[in-house]
């Protein structure tokens, strides 16, 4: 996948290639148990369109 949606795709396990499941603090492979930890952070939204006030 080489488009803008690629960053939003659920990750796959490096060994099994199974789609990983969400879990608190990261993702978990249901087949082999491999975990990808994710740091807790606040994602700041970036708005690039025109404002409602014309600016």
Short mmCIF file of N, CA, C and O in Angstrom, two decimals:
data_model
loop_
_atom_site.label_atom_id
_atom_site.label_comp_id
_atom_site.label_asym_id
_atom_site.label_seq_id
_atom_site.Cartn_x
_atom_site.Cartn_y
_atom_site.Cartn_z
N UNK A 1 0.84 -1.17 0.00
CA UNK A 1 0.00 0.00 0.00
C UNK A 1 0.89 1.23 0.00
O UNK A 1 1.67 1.42 0.91
N UNK A 2 0.78 2.07 -0.99
CA UNK A 2 1.60 3.27 -1.07
C UNK A 2 0.74 4.51 -1.19
O UNK A 2 0.85 5.28 -2.12
N UNK A 3 -0.14 4.70 -0.23
CA UNK A 3 -0.98 5.89 -0.27
C UNK A 3 -1.07 6.52 1.13
O UNK A 3 -0.41 6.08 2.06
N UNK A 4 -1.86 7.56 1.25
CA UNK A 4 -1.97 8.28 2.52
C UNK A 4 -2.60 7.45 3.63
O UNK A 4 -2.43 7.75 4.81
N UNK A 5 -3.32 6.40 3.30
CA UNK A 5 -3.98 5.57 4.31
C UNK A 5 -3.03 4.54 4.94
O UNK A 5 -3.37 3.90 5.91
N UNK A 6 -1.83 4.39 4.40
CA UNK A 6 -0.91 3.36 4.88
C UNK A 6 -0.56 3.52 6.35
O UNK A 6 -0.43 2.54 7.08
N UNK A 7 -0.42 4.74 6.83
CA UNK A 7 -0.05 4.98 8.23
C UNK A 7 -1.18 4.61 9.18
O UNK A 7 -0.94 4.42 10.37
N UNK A 8 -2.40 4.48 8.69
CA UNK A 8 -3.55 4.19 9.55
C UNK A 8 -3.94 2.71 9.53
O UNK A 8 -4.91 2.34 10.16
N UNK A 9 -3.20 1.89 8.84
CA UNK A 9 -3.50 0.47 8.73
C UNK A 9 -3.05 -0.26 9.99
O UNK A 9 -2.01 0.05 10.56
N UNK A 10 -3.84 -1.23 10.42
CA UNK A 10 -3.47 -2.05 11.58
C UNK A 10 -2.19 -2.81 11.25
O UNK A 10 -2.06 -3.37 10.17
N UNK A 11 -1.19 -2.82 12.15
CA UNK A 11 0.08 -3.50 11.85
C UNK A 11 -0.08 -5.01 11.77
O UNK A 11 -1.03 -5.59 12.28
N UNK A 12 0.89 -5.64 11.10
CA UNK A 12 0.93 -7.10 10.98
C UNK A 12 2.15 -7.61 11.73
O UNK A 12 3.17 -6.94 11.83
N UNK A 13 2.06 -8.84 12.22
CA UNK A 13 3.15 -9.47 12.95
C UNK A 13 4.35 -9.67 12.03
O UNK A 13 4.20 -10.03 10.87
N UNK A 14 5.56 -9.46 12.55
CA UNK A 14 6.76 -9.59 11.74
C UNK A 14 7.03 -11.04 11.35
O UNK A 14 7.66 -11.30 10.33
N UNK A 15 6.57 -12.00 12.15
CA UNK A 15 6.82 -13.42 11.88
C UNK A 15 5.65 -14.10 11.17
O UNK A 15 5.83 -14.76 10.16
N UNK A 16 4.45 -13.94 11.72
CA UNK A 16 3.26 -14.67 11.24
C UNK A 16 2.53 -13.95 10.10
O UNK A 16 1.76 -14.56 9.38
N UNK A 17 2.73 -12.62 10.01
CA UNK A 17 2.00 -11.77 9.06
C UNK A 17 0.50 -11.71 9.37
O UNK A 17 -0.30 -11.38 8.52
N UNK A 18 0.12 -12.04 10.61
CA UNK A 18 -1.26 -11.97 11.07
C UNK A 18 -1.54 -10.53 11.50
O UNK A 18 -0.67 -9.86 12.04
N UNK A 19 -2.76 -10.03 11.24
CA UNK A 19 -3.12 -8.69 11.68
C UNK A 19 -3.13 -8.66 13.20
O UNK A 19 -3.74 -9.50 13.85
N UNK A 20 -2.42 -7.69 13.77
CA UNK A 20 -2.29 -7.61 15.22
C UNK A 20 -3.53 -6.95 15.82
O UNK A 20 -4.23 -6.20 15.16
N UNK A 21 -3.80 -7.26 17.08
CA UNK A 21 -4.97 -6.76 17.79
C UNK A 21 -4.57 -5.64 18.75
O UNK A 21 -3.48 -5.65 19.30
N UNK A 22 -5.49 -4.69 18.93
CA UNK A 22 -5.26 -3.62 19.90
C UNK A 22 -5.24 -4.21 21.30
O UNK A 22 -5.97 -5.15 21.61
N UNK A 23 -4.40 -3.64 22.14
CA UNK A 23 -4.38 -3.98 23.56
C UNK A 23 -3.88 -2.75 24.29
O UNK A 23 -3.24 -1.89 23.67
N UNK A 24 -4.16 -2.61 25.55
CA UNK A 24 -3.67 -1.44 26.29
C UNK A 24 -2.14 -1.35 26.19
O UNK A 24 -1.44 -2.30 26.50
N UNK A 25 -1.65 -0.23 25.70
CA UNK A 25 -0.21 -0.02 25.61
C UNK A 25 0.45 -0.53 24.34
O UNK A 25 1.67 -0.56 24.25
N UNK A 26 -0.32 -0.94 23.35
CA UNK A 26 0.30 -1.39 22.10
C UNK A 26 -0.57 -2.34 21.30
O UNK A 26 -1.79 -2.26 21.34
N UNK A 27 0.10 -3.23 20.55
CA UNK A 27 -0.59 -4.22 19.73
C UNK A 27 -0.07 -5.60 20.08
O UNK A 27 1.08 -5.77 20.47
N UNK A 28 -0.92 -6.62 19.91
CA UNK A 28 -0.59 -8.00 20.26
C UNK A 28 -0.93 -8.92 19.10
O UNK A 28 -2.01 -8.81 18.51
N UNK A 29 0.00 -9.85 18.76
CA UNK A 29 -0.28 -10.86 17.75
C UNK A 29 -1.03 -12.00 18.42
O UNK A 29 -0.53 -12.60 19.38
N UNK A 30 -2.25 -12.34 17.94
CA UNK A 30 -3.02 -13.41 18.57
C UNK A 30 -2.44 -14.80 18.30
O UNK A 30 -2.74 -15.74 19.03
N UNK A 31 -1.58 -14.93 17.30
CA UNK A 31 -1.03 -16.24 16.95
C UNK A 31 0.21 -16.58 17.77
O UNK A 31 0.30 -17.65 18.37
N UNK A 32 1.19 -15.67 17.81
CA UNK A 32 2.45 -15.99 18.48
C UNK A 32 2.69 -15.20 19.77
O UNK A 32 3.60 -15.51 20.52
N UNK A 33 1.88 -14.15 20.01
CA UNK A 33 2.01 -13.38 21.25
C UNK A 33 3.00 -12.23 21.20
O UNK A 33 3.27 -11.61 22.23
N UNK A 34 3.57 -11.92 20.03
CA UNK A 34 4.51 -10.81 19.91
C UNK A 34 3.78 -9.51 20.18
O UNK A 34 2.66 -9.30 19.74
N UNK A 35 4.41 -8.59 20.91
CA UNK A 35 3.79 -7.33 21.31
C UNK A 35 4.61 -6.17 20.74
O UNK A 35 5.83 -6.17 20.81
N UNK A 36 3.91 -5.18 20.18
CA UNK A 36 4.53 -3.92 19.79
C UNK A 36 4.07 -2.89 20.82
O UNK A 36 2.89 -2.53 20.84
N UNK A 37 4.97 -2.41 21.69
CA UNK A 37 4.56 -1.40 22.67
C UNK A 37 4.44 -0.02 22.01
O UNK A 37 5.18 0.30 21.08
N UNK A 38 3.51 0.76 22.51
CA UNK A 38 3.29 2.11 22.01
C UNK A 38 3.31 3.06 23.20
O UNK A 38 2.60 2.84 24.18
N UNK A 39 4.13 4.09 23.11
CA UNK A 39 4.19 5.10 24.16
C UNK A 39 2.89 5.88 24.19
O UNK A 39 2.31 6.17 23.14
N UNK A 40 2.46 6.25 25.37
CA UNK A 40 1.27 7.06 25.51
C UNK A 40 1.62 8.49 25.13
O UNK A 40 2.53 9.09 25.69
N UNK A 41 0.93 9.03 24.16
CA UNK A 41 1.17 10.41 23.75
C UNK A 41 -0.11 11.01 23.22
O UNK A 41 -1.05 10.30 22.85
N UNK A 42 -0.14 12.32 23.18
CA UNK A 42 -1.30 13.03 22.64
C UNK A 42 -0.95 13.47 21.23
O UNK A 42 0.05 14.16 21.02
N UNK A 43 -1.74 13.07 20.28
CA UNK A 43 -1.52 13.45 18.90
C UNK A 43 -2.23 14.78 18.65
O UNK A 43 -3.44 14.89 18.84
N UNK A 44 -1.47 15.76 18.23
CA UNK A 44 -2.02 17.07 17.97
C UNK A 44 -2.56 17.09 16.54
O UNK A 44 -1.83 16.79 15.60
N UNK A 45 -3.85 17.41 16.36
CA UNK A 45 -4.39 17.44 15.01
C UNK A 45 -3.80 18.60 14.21
O UNK A 45 -3.51 19.67 14.75
N UNK A 46 -3.61 18.35 12.92
CA UNK A 46 -3.08 19.37 12.03
C UNK A 46 -4.15 19.68 11.00
O UNK A 46 -4.57 18.81 10.25
N UNK A 47 -4.61 20.93 11.00
CA UNK A 47 -5.64 21.33 10.06
C UNK A 47 -4.98 22.18 8.97
O UNK A 47 -4.31 23.17 9.25
N UNK A 48 -5.19 21.80 7.71
CA UNK A 48 -4.54 22.51 6.61
C UNK A 48 -5.54 23.21 5.70
O UNK A 48 -5.15 23.77 4.69
N UNK A 49 -6.82 23.17 6.04
CA UNK A 49 -7.84 23.80 5.19
C UNK A 49 -8.11 25.24 5.59
O UNK A 49 -7.54 25.76 6.55
N UNK A 50 -8.99 25.89 4.86
CA UNK A 50 -9.33 27.27 5.20
C UNK A 50 -10.17 27.33 6.47
O UNK A 50 -10.90 26.41 6.78
N UNK A 51 -10.01 28.40 7.22
CA UNK A 51 -10.78 28.54 8.45
C UNK A 51 -12.17 29.10 8.14
O UNK A 51 -12.42 29.62 7.04
N UNK A 52 -13.06 29.01 9.10
CA UNK A 52 -14.41 29.54 8.87
C UNK A 52 -14.42 31.05 8.91
O UNK A 52 -15.41 31.68 8.51
N UNK A 53 -13.31 31.65 9.37
CA UNK A 53 -13.22 33.12 9.43
C UNK A 53 -12.45 33.68 8.24
O UNK A 53 -12.15 34.86 8.20
N UNK A 54 -12.15 32.84 7.25
CA UNK A 54 -11.50 33.32 6.04
C UNK A 54 -10.01 33.49 6.12
O UNK A 54 -9.39 34.05 5.24
N UNK A 55 -9.36 32.93 7.12
CA UNK A 55 -7.93 33.13 7.29
C UNK A 55 -7.10 31.94 7.02
O UNK A 55 -7.36 30.90 6.66
#
